[in-house]
Amino acid sequence: MKILIIGANGTIGKAVTRSLEAKNEIIKVGKTSGDLQVDISDSTSIEKMFENSGKVDAIVCIAGDAKWDKFDNLSEEDFYVGIKSKLMGQVNLVRIGRKYLNSNGSFTLTTGILADHPVDKTTSAAMVNGGIHSFVQAAALELENGLRINAISADLVEDAKDKYEDYFPGHTPVPMVKVADGYKKSILGKLNGEIIRILA
Amino acid sequence: MKILIIGANGTIGKAVTRSLEAKNEIIKVGKTSGDLQVDISDSTSIEKMFENSGKVDAIVCIAGDAKWDKFDNLSEEDFYVGIKSKLMGQVNLVRIGRKYLNSNGSFTLTTGILADHPVDKTTSAAMVNGGIHSFVQAAALELENGLRINAISADLVEDAKDKYEDYFPGHTPVPMVKVADGYKKSILGKLNGEIIRILA
């Protein structure tokens, strides 16, 4: 199977790539690294990436930013960082990527625990995750040619523990193999329109 | 209690206003009608509305647009209609409205069944509703001075049956009194950070 992974060099992307590369052809995409480059907040950049990749069997997005800060500090523009990147970046990947997916291909988007269980400083990050959850369920109703779409929503992941544990008091880190298995479930399985929640 | 209702003249707004006006002072706000006018997609207009209303005990938003169409037909710009209006319009109401709420005051935002159970043509509308659900939960963690925030998510409402029933096959319309009670629960009760789901 030909799998395009955006964010292949990130914390989760590395684990997902590792778990799939033995039996599949992986096109690694990064902002600056990888086989191809993309800025998902820019539709033109997304279009260009797909022109270079050609058709694939699975499009996986493990990328997208949002601004983390106290609600008091977040300006309207700060909210648009997450809207343009993690929210509309992923929506545009699906909008544009549909014509680059082979029949029965799949989209796997990435959200996170914040959609259901936000923590301090995540009014913007939670919002974009929640938006993607509902988008995925709605898009699944309309995709054709056997195309599928799911979102992976993991709790704090083990390899990001040092960086994020202070933001997530009491969240038990999820082993990376369990996170990667969530992506496998979406890419290689038959699920459609699901939010695949991964807890420790 | 002094209650500011944005969208007081809409289908749901009328029912909510009716159920509250006997025992409370209502400031009715509309796009073109009412005691005050606001365009919630414009922060400057929101700021001006609050300067005119002064401090209140409850801010209720039953307004906000999003574009309904087949996913195939929705452009990137079409998604931004809902983002600017129903999504960021409501976020900005909270951002700006905080300083116009008396202690222990409340925000009541409006989403809808699509966040959890989208139907055909609602990739954009579902997305903005889902975003608000997560935003409300996140904002509740940070509001101070006893301020509360909730969202009301009703199924197809009785008074919108004729207009929307073809979009919602098999959805049993919710009686308006039940919808209005949901808003009362948020405004007059003690709930905080809740998504108040209202089904028939």
Short mmCIF file of C-alpha atoms in Angstrom, two decimals:
data_model
loop_
_atom_site.label_atom_id
_atom_site.label_comp_id
_atom_site.label_asym_id
_atom_site.label_seq_id
_atom_site.Cartn_x
_atom_site.Cartn_y
_atom_site.Cartn_z
CA MET A 1 0.00 0.00 0.00
CA LYS A 2 1.26 3.50 -0.87
CA ILE A 3 0.89 5.72 2.20
CA LEU A 4 1.57 9.45 2.35
CA ILE A 5 2.39 10.57 5.89
CA ILE A 6 2.44 14.30 6.61
CA GLY A 7 4.48 14.92 9.73
CA ALA A 8 6.42 11.68 9.31
CA ASN A 9 9.37 13.13 11.19
CA GLY A 10 7.36 14.29 14.23
CA THR A 11 7.02 12.53 17.57
CA ILE A 12 3.97 10.49 16.56
CA GLY A 13 4.88 10.46 12.86
CA LYS A 14 8.11 8.58 13.52
CA ALA A 15 6.32 5.85 15.48
CA VAL A 16 3.61 5.50 12.83
CA THR A 17 6.15 5.41 9.98
CA ARG A 18 8.25 2.81 11.82
CA SER A 19 5.22 0.55 12.33
CA LEU A 20 4.16 0.69 8.66
CA GLU A 21 7.33 0.89 6.58
CA ALA A 22 8.20 -2.81 6.53
CA LYS A 23 5.09 -3.79 4.58
CA ASN A 24 4.17 -0.55 2.78
CA GLU A 25 5.63 2.16 0.59
CA ILE A 26 5.77 5.34 2.66
CA ILE A 27 6.02 8.85 1.23
CA LYS A 28 7.37 10.92 4.10
CA VAL A 29 6.26 14.54 4.12
CA GLY A 30 7.51 17.28 6.41
CA LYS A 31 7.58 21.06 6.62
CA THR A 32 11.26 21.08 5.75
CA SER A 33 12.33 17.42 5.84
CA GLY A 34 11.16 14.21 4.13
CA ASP A 35 10.57 13.07 0.55
CA LEU A 36 8.18 15.96 -0.07
CA GLN A 37 7.47 19.22 1.75
CA VAL A 38 4.17 20.87 2.59
CA ASP A 39 2.80 23.77 4.59
CA ILE A 40 -0.69 22.48 5.40
CA SER A 41 -1.91 25.99 6.27
CA ASP A 42 -1.53 26.85 2.57
CA SER A 43 -3.86 25.20 0.01
CA THR A 44 -1.49 25.92 -2.85
CA SER A 45 1.27 24.07 -1.03
CA ILE A 46 -1.09 21.11 -0.44
CA GLU A 47 -2.03 21.01 -4.13
CA LYS A 48 1.65 21.08 -5.12
CA MET A 49 2.46 18.22 -2.72
CA PHE A 50 -0.21 16.01 -4.27
CA GLU A 51 0.92 16.88 -7.81
CA ASN A 52 4.34 15.57 -6.78
CA SER A 53 3.13 12.49 -4.89
CA GLY A 54 0.56 11.34 -7.45
CA LYS A 55 -2.14 8.93 -6.37
CA VAL A 56 -1.82 7.06 -3.08
CA ASP A 57 -3.85 4.57 -1.03
CA ALA A 58 -3.77 6.42 2.27
CA ILE A 59 -3.26 10.03 3.32
CA VAL A 60 -2.23 10.43 6.94
CA CYS A 61 -1.90 13.82 8.61
CA ILE A 62 0.01 14.05 11.87
CA ALA A 63 0.68 17.75 11.61
CA GLY A 64 -0.94 21.07 12.42
CA ASP A 65 -0.31 23.86 14.89
CA ALA A 66 -2.49 25.76 17.32
CA LYS A 67 -1.57 28.41 19.84
CA TRP A 68 -1.50 27.35 23.49
CA ASP A 69 -1.98 30.12 26.01
CA LYS A 70 -4.31 31.37 28.73
CA PHE A 71 -7.69 32.37 27.29
CA ASP A 72 -7.00 35.86 28.67
CA ASN A 73 -3.96 36.16 26.44
CA LEU A 74 -5.35 34.73 23.21
CA SER A 75 -6.25 37.36 20.62
CA GLU A 76 -8.61 36.76 17.73
CA GLU A 77 -5.55 36.36 15.48
CA ASP A 78 -4.10 33.76 17.85
CA PHE A 79 -7.21 31.61 17.36
CA TYR A 80 -6.71 31.83 13.60
CA VAL A 81 -3.29 30.15 13.90
CA GLY A 82 -5.00 26.89 14.81
CA ILE A 83 -7.92 27.50 12.45
CA LYS A 84 -5.63 27.96 9.43
CA SER A 85 -3.26 25.13 10.33
CA LYS A 86 -4.68 22.19 12.32
CA LEU A 87 -8.35 22.82 11.47
CA MET A 88 -8.61 24.09 7.88
CA GLY A 89 -5.23 22.56 7.01
CA GLN A 90 -6.71 19.12 7.61
CA VAL A 91 -10.05 20.02 5.99
CA ASN A 92 -8.19 21.26 2.90
CA LEU A 93 -6.13 18.07 2.81
CA VAL A 94 -9.38 16.14 2.49
CA ARG A 95 -10.97 18.62 0.05
CA ILE A 96 -7.96 18.55 -2.25
CA GLY A 97 -6.68 15.06 -1.47
CA ARG A 98 -9.87 13.24 -2.52
CA LYS A 99 -8.83 13.23 -6.16
CA TYR A 100 -5.40 11.85 -5.26
CA LEU A 101 -6.72 8.84 -3.34
CA ASN A 102 -7.19 5.51 -5.08
CA SER A 103 -10.60 3.81 -4.70
CA ASN A 104 -11.13 2.50 -1.18
CA GLY A 105 -8.34 4.75 0.05
CA SER A 106 -8.42 6.47 3.41
CA PHE A 107 -7.77 9.71 5.23
CA THR A 108 -6.46 9.57 8.77
CA LEU A 109 -6.45 12.92 10.56
CA THR A 110 -5.02 13.74 13.97
CA THR A 111 -6.74 15.50 16.86
CA GLY A 112 -6.12 14.73 20.54
CA ILE A 113 -7.52 14.27 24.02
CA LEU A 114 -8.25 18.02 24.31
CA ALA A 115 -11.33 17.74 22.11
CA ASP A 116 -13.07 15.76 24.88
CA HIS A 117 -10.99 16.67 27.92
CA PRO A 118 -9.34 20.07 27.59
CA VAL A 119 -6.75 21.32 30.06
CA ASP A 120 -5.61 24.80 31.05
CA LYS A 121 -4.51 27.08 28.17
CA THR A 122 -6.22 25.07 25.44
CA THR A 123 -9.32 27.04 24.43
CA SER A 124 -7.89 27.32 20.92
CA ALA A 125 -6.26 23.87 20.66
CA ALA A 126 -9.35 22.11 22.03
CA MET A 127 -11.60 24.03 19.64
CA VAL A 128 -9.75 22.94 16.51
CA ASN A 129 -9.66 19.32 17.68
CA GLY A 130 -13.39 19.32 18.37
CA GLY A 131 -14.06 20.86 14.98
CA ILE A 132 -12.15 18.07 13.25
CA HIS A 133 -14.08 15.40 15.17
CA SER A 134 -17.41 16.64 13.85
CA PHE A 135 -15.99 17.30 10.38
CA VAL A 136 -14.75 13.71 10.11
CA GLN A 137 -18.16 12.31 11.00
CA ALA A 138 -19.84 14.61 8.47
CA ALA A 139 -17.35 14.01 5.67
CA ALA A 140 -17.68 10.23 6.07
CA LEU A 141 -21.33 10.55 5.02
CA GLU A 142 -20.35 12.07 1.68
CA LEU A 143 -17.10 10.47 0.51
CA GLU A 144 -17.51 8.24 -2.55
CA ASN A 145 -15.58 5.44 -4.30
CA GLY A 146 -15.20 3.59 -1.01
CA LEU A 147 -13.07 6.36 0.48
CA ARG A 148 -12.90 6.38 4.27
CA ILE A 149 -11.97 9.01 6.87
CA ASN A 150 -11.15 8.74 10.56
CA ALA A 151 -9.45 10.82 13.25
CA ILE A 152 -6.98 9.58 15.83
CA SER A 153 -7.38 11.22 19.23
CA ALA A 154 -4.63 10.14 21.60
CA ASP A 155 -3.99 11.22 25.16
CA LEU A 156 -0.51 12.54 26.05
CA VAL A 157 1.90 10.22 24.19
CA GLU A 158 4.92 8.64 25.83
CA ASP A 159 7.53 10.24 23.59
CA ALA A 160 6.12 13.73 24.27
CA LYS A 161 5.97 13.17 28.04
CA ASP A 162 8.96 15.36 28.94
CA LYS A 163 7.73 18.24 26.81
CA TYR A 164 4.04 18.18 27.78
CA GLU A 165 3.55 16.45 31.13
CA ASP A 166 3.22 19.75 33.02
CA TYR A 167 0.28 20.68 30.79
CA PHE A 168 -1.43 17.33 31.43
CA PRO A 169 -1.38 16.63 35.18
CA GLY A 170 -2.46 13.08 35.89
CA HIS A 171 -2.64 12.00 32.25
CA THR A 172 -1.02 8.59 31.97
CA PRO A 173 1.21 8.62 28.86
CA VAL A 174 0.14 6.32 26.03
CA PRO A 175 2.80 3.84 24.82
CA MET A 176 3.89 4.71 21.27
CA VAL A 177 3.05 1.24 19.99
CA LYS A 178 -0.55 1.75 21.08
CA VAL A 179 -0.65 5.12 19.31
CA ALA A 180 0.77 3.59 16.12
CA ASP A 181 -1.80 0.79 16.35
CA GLY A 182 -4.58 3.40 16.29
CA TYR A 183 -3.30 4.72 12.97
CA LYS A 184 -3.00 1.15 11.64
CA LYS A 185 -6.61 0.52 12.60
CA SER A 186 -7.69 3.47 10.46
CA ILE A 187 -5.30 2.95 7.51
CA LEU A 188 -5.43 -0.82 7.16
CA GLY A 189 -8.87 -1.56 8.64
CA LYS A 190 -12.37 -0.78 7.44
CA LEU A 191 -13.47 1.90 9.92
CA ASN A 192 -15.13 5.02 8.53
CA GLY A 193 -16.24 8.23 10.24
CA GLU A 194 -14.76 7.10 13.53
CA ILE A 195 -12.95 9.04 16.22
CA ILE A 196 -10.40 6.47 17.36
CA ARG A 197 -9.62 7.40 20.95
CA ILE A 198 -6.35 6.08 22.38
CA LEU A 199 -5.76 6.10 26.11
CA ALA A 200 -3.06 4.40 28.17
CA MET B 1 -31.67 39.26 36.11
CA LYS B 2 -30.48 41.30 33.10
CA ILE B 3 -30.17 38.99 30.10
CA LEU B 4 -28.75 39.93 26.71
CA ILE B 5 -30.10 37.65 23.97
CA ILE B 6 -28.42 37.78 20.57
CA GLY B 7 -30.79 36.40 17.97
CA ALA B 8 -33.84 37.16 20.11
CA ASN B 9 -36.01 37.43 17.02
CA GLY B 10 -34.98 34.08 15.52
CA THR B 11 -36.89 30.80 15.68
CA ILE B 12 -35.26 29.64 18.93
CA GLY B 13 -34.61 33.16 20.20
CA LYS B 14 -38.31 33.98 20.26
CA ALA B 15 -39.12 30.91 22.34
CA VAL B 16 -36.28 31.59 24.77
CA THR B 17 -37.21 35.27 25.11
CA ARG B 18 -40.85 34.37 25.72
CA SER B 19 -39.93 31.93 28.48
CA LEU B 20 -37.71 34.42 30.31
CA GLU B 21 -39.27 37.86 29.87
CA ALA B 22 -41.88 37.68 32.62
CA LYS B 23 -39.29 37.46 35.41
CA ASN B 24 -36.21 39.06 33.83
CA GLU B 25 -35.08 42.16 31.99
CA ILE B 26 -34.28 41.13 28.42
CA ILE B 27 -32.07 43.12 26.04
CA LYS B 28 -33.05 41.83 22.62
CA VAL B 29 -30.30 41.91 20.02
CA GLY B 30 -30.62 41.19 16.32
CA LYS B 31 -28.75 41.77 13.09
CA THR B 32 -31.23 44.44 12.07
CA SER B 33 -34.03 44.25 14.68
CA GLY B 34 -34.22 44.46 18.47
CA ASP B 35 -33.05 46.87 21.17
CA LEU B 36 -29.47 46.65 19.93
CA GLN B 37 -27.87 45.40 16.71
CA VAL B 38 -24.78 43.26 16.20
CA ASP B 39 -22.94 41.43 13.46
CA ILE B 40 -21.24 38.66 15.47
CA SER B 41 -18.77 37.97 12.66
CA ASP B 42 -17.24 41.38 13.38
CA SER B 43 -15.39 41.95 16.69
CA THR B 44 -15.78 45.72 16.43
CA SER B 45 -19.53 45.32 16.17
CA ILE B 46 -19.51 43.03 19.24
CA GLU B 47 -17.48 45.57 21.22
CA LYS B 48 -19.90 48.34 20.24
CA MET B 49 -22.93 46.25 21.28
CA PHE B 50 -21.48 45.70 24.75
CA GLU B 51 -20.58 49.38 25.12
CA ASN B 52 -24.25 50.08 24.50
CA SER B 53 -25.66 47.33 26.70
CA GLY B 54 -23.37 47.86 29.67
CA LYS B 55 -22.98 45.07 32.20
CA VAL B 56 -25.42 42.17 32.25
CA ASP B 57 -25.95 38.94 34.18
CA ALA B 58 -26.25 36.60 31.22
CA ILE B 59 -25.12 36.67 27.61
CA VAL B 60 -27.02 34.31 25.34
CA CYS B 61 -26.09 33.74 21.71
CA ILE B 62 -28.63 32.09 19.44
CA ALA B 63 -27.08 33.36 16.23
CA GLY B 64 -24.39 32.45 13.75
CA ASP B 65 -24.30 31.28 10.16
CA ALA B 66 -22.53 28.48 8.37
CA LYS B 67 -22.76 27.39 4.76
CA TRP B 68 -24.71 24.18 4.07
CA ASP B 69 -23.80 22.36 0.89
CA LYS B 70 -22.36 19.12 -0.44
CA PHE B 71 -18.73 18.72 0.60
CA ASP B 72 -17.90 18.60 -3.12
CA ASN B 73 -19.26 22.12 -3.55
CA LEU B 74 -17.77 23.79 -0.49
CA SER B 75 -14.73 25.95 -1.23
CA GLU B 76 -12.16 26.96 1.36
CA GLU B 77 -13.89 30.37 1.51
CA ASP B 78 -17.25 28.69 2.12
CA PHE B 79 -15.83 27.04 5.26
CA TYR B 80 -14.72 30.46 6.48
CA VAL B 81 -18.34 31.71 6.48
CA GLY B 82 -19.07 29.43 9.43
CA ILE B 83 -15.66 29.95 11.00
CA LYS B 84 -16.04 33.73 11.06
CA SER B 85 -19.70 33.72 12.13
CA LYS B 86 -20.89 30.79 14.24
CA LEU B 87 -17.44 29.66 15.44
CA MET B 88 -15.26 32.73 16.01
CA GLY B 89 -18.32 34.95 16.40
CA GLN B 90 -19.24 33.02 19.53
CA VAL B 91 -15.61 32.76 20.71
CA ASN B 92 -15.24 36.52 20.31
CA LEU B 93 -18.47 37.10 22.22
CA VAL B 94 -16.88 35.28 25.16
CA ARG B 95 -13.46 36.92 24.73
CA ILE B 96 -14.96 40.39 24.64
CA GLY B 97 -18.07 39.78 26.75
CA ARG B 98 -16.20 38.63 29.87
CA LYS B 99 -15.68 42.18 31.03
CA TYR B 100 -19.36 42.98 30.52
CA LEU B 101 -20.64 40.12 32.69
CA ASN B 102 -21.40 40.69 36.35
CA SER B 103 -19.84 38.25 38.85
CA ASN B 104 -21.44 34.80 38.63
CA GLY B 105 -22.83 35.69 35.23
CA SER B 106 -23.10 33.19 32.41
CA PHE B 107 -22.54 32.65 28.71
CA THR B 108 -24.93 30.38 26.83
CA LEU B 109 -23.82 29.54 23.31
CA THR B 110 -25.72 27.62 20.65
CA THR B 111 -24.55 24.66 18.61
CA GLY B 112 -26.80 21.81 17.46
CA ILE B 113 -27.24 18.10 16.87
CA LEU B 114 -24.80 18.18 13.93
CA ALA B 115 -21.80 18.32 16.22
CA ASP B 116 -22.53 14.74 17.33
CA HIS B 117 -24.76 13.48 14.51
CA PRO B 118 -24.09 15.27 11.23
CA VAL B 119 -26.33 14.84 8.21
CA ASP B 120 -25.70 15.28 4.48
CA LYS B 121 -24.29 18.68 3.42
CA THR B 122 -23.04 19.65 6.88
CA THR B 123 -19.25 19.21 6.81
CA SER B 124 -18.91 22.93 7.53
CA ALA B 125 -21.87 23.35 9.90
CA ALA B 126 -20.94 20.26 11.91
CA MET B 127 -17.34 21.40 12.17
CA VAL B 128 -18.17 24.76 13.72
CA ASN B 129 -20.59 23.17 16.17
CA GLY B 130 -18.00 20.60 17.27
CA GLY B 131 -15.41 23.34 17.68
CA ILE B 132 -17.71 25.26 20.02
CA HIS B 133 -18.37 22.15 22.13
CA SER B 134 -14.69 21.71 22.89
CA PHE B 135 -14.15 25.46 23.29
CA VAL B 136 -16.90 25.66 25.91
CA GLN B 137 -15.36 22.85 27.95
CA ALA B 138 -11.91 24.48 27.73
CA ALA B 139 -13.11 28.01 28.52
CA ALA B 140 -15.00 26.79 31.60
CA LEU B 141 -11.65 25.78 33.12
CA GLU B 142 -10.38 29.36 32.92
CA LEU B 143 -13.27 31.73 33.52
CA GLU B 144 -13.01 33.65 36.81
CA ASN B 145 -15.34 35.58 39.16
CA GLY B 146 -17.81 32.73 39.17
CA LEU B 147 -18.52 33.14 35.46
CA ARG B 148 -20.04 30.09 33.76
CA ILE B 149 -20.31 28.94 30.16
CA ASN B 150 -22.45 26.26 28.49
CA ALA B 151 -23.63 25.33 25.02
CA ILE B 152 -27.11 24.26 24.02
CA SER B 153 -27.20 21.57 21.37
CA ALA B 154 -30.75 20.85 20.25
CA ASP B 155 -31.98 18.45 17.61
CA LEU B 156 -34.26 19.80 14.85
CA VAL B 157 -36.63 22.17 16.65
CA GLU B 158 -40.38 22.11 16.16
CA ASP B 159 -40.70 25.66 14.83
CA ALA B 160 -38.04 24.99 12.17
CA LYS B 161 -39.60 21.71 11.09
CA ASP B 162 -41.05 22.95 7.80
CA LYS B 163 -37.81 24.61 6.77
CA TYR B 164 -35.38 21.86 7.77
CA GLU B 165 -37.14 18.48 7.96
CA ASP B 166 -35.83 17.38 4.55
CA TYR B 167 -32.28 17.83 5.82
CA PHE B 168 -32.99 15.76 8.94
CA PRO B 169 -34.78 12.57 7.90
CA GLY B 170 -36.10 10.74 10.93
CA HIS B 171 -35.21 13.44 13.44
CA THR B 172 -38.14 13.89 15.79
CA PRO B 173 -38.70 17.65 16.26
CA VAL B 174 -38.05 18.99 19.76
CA PRO B 175 -40.95 20.92 21.33
CA MET B 176 -40.01 24.61 21.73
CA VAL B 177 -40.74 24.57 25.46
CA LYS B 178 -38.13 21.86 25.89
CA VAL B 179 -35.61 23.90 23.90
CA ALA B 180 -36.33 27.01 25.99
CA ASP B 181 -35.93 24.94 29.16
CA GLY B 182 -32.41 23.99 28.06
CA TYR B 183 -31.48 27.67 27.90
CA LYS B 184 -33.09 28.26 31.32
CA LYS B 185 -31.01 25.43 32.77
CA SER B 186 -27.85 27.19 31.62
CA ILE B 187 -28.85 30.78 32.44
CA LEU B 188 -30.63 30.31 35.76
CA GLY B 189 -28.93 27.12 37.01
CA LYS B 190 -25.40 26.40 38.16
CA LEU B 191 -24.07 24.28 35.29
CA ASN B 192 -20.63 25.12 33.91
CA GLY B 193 -18.71 23.73 30.94
CA GLU B 194 -21.64 21.57 29.92
CA ILE B 195 -22.99 20.69 26.51
CA ILE B 196 -26.72 20.61 27.19
CA ARG B 197 -28.15 18.22 24.63
CA ILE B 198 -31.87 18.53 23.89
CA LEU B 199 -33.68 15.75 22.09
CA ALA B 200 -37.38 15.16 21.60
#
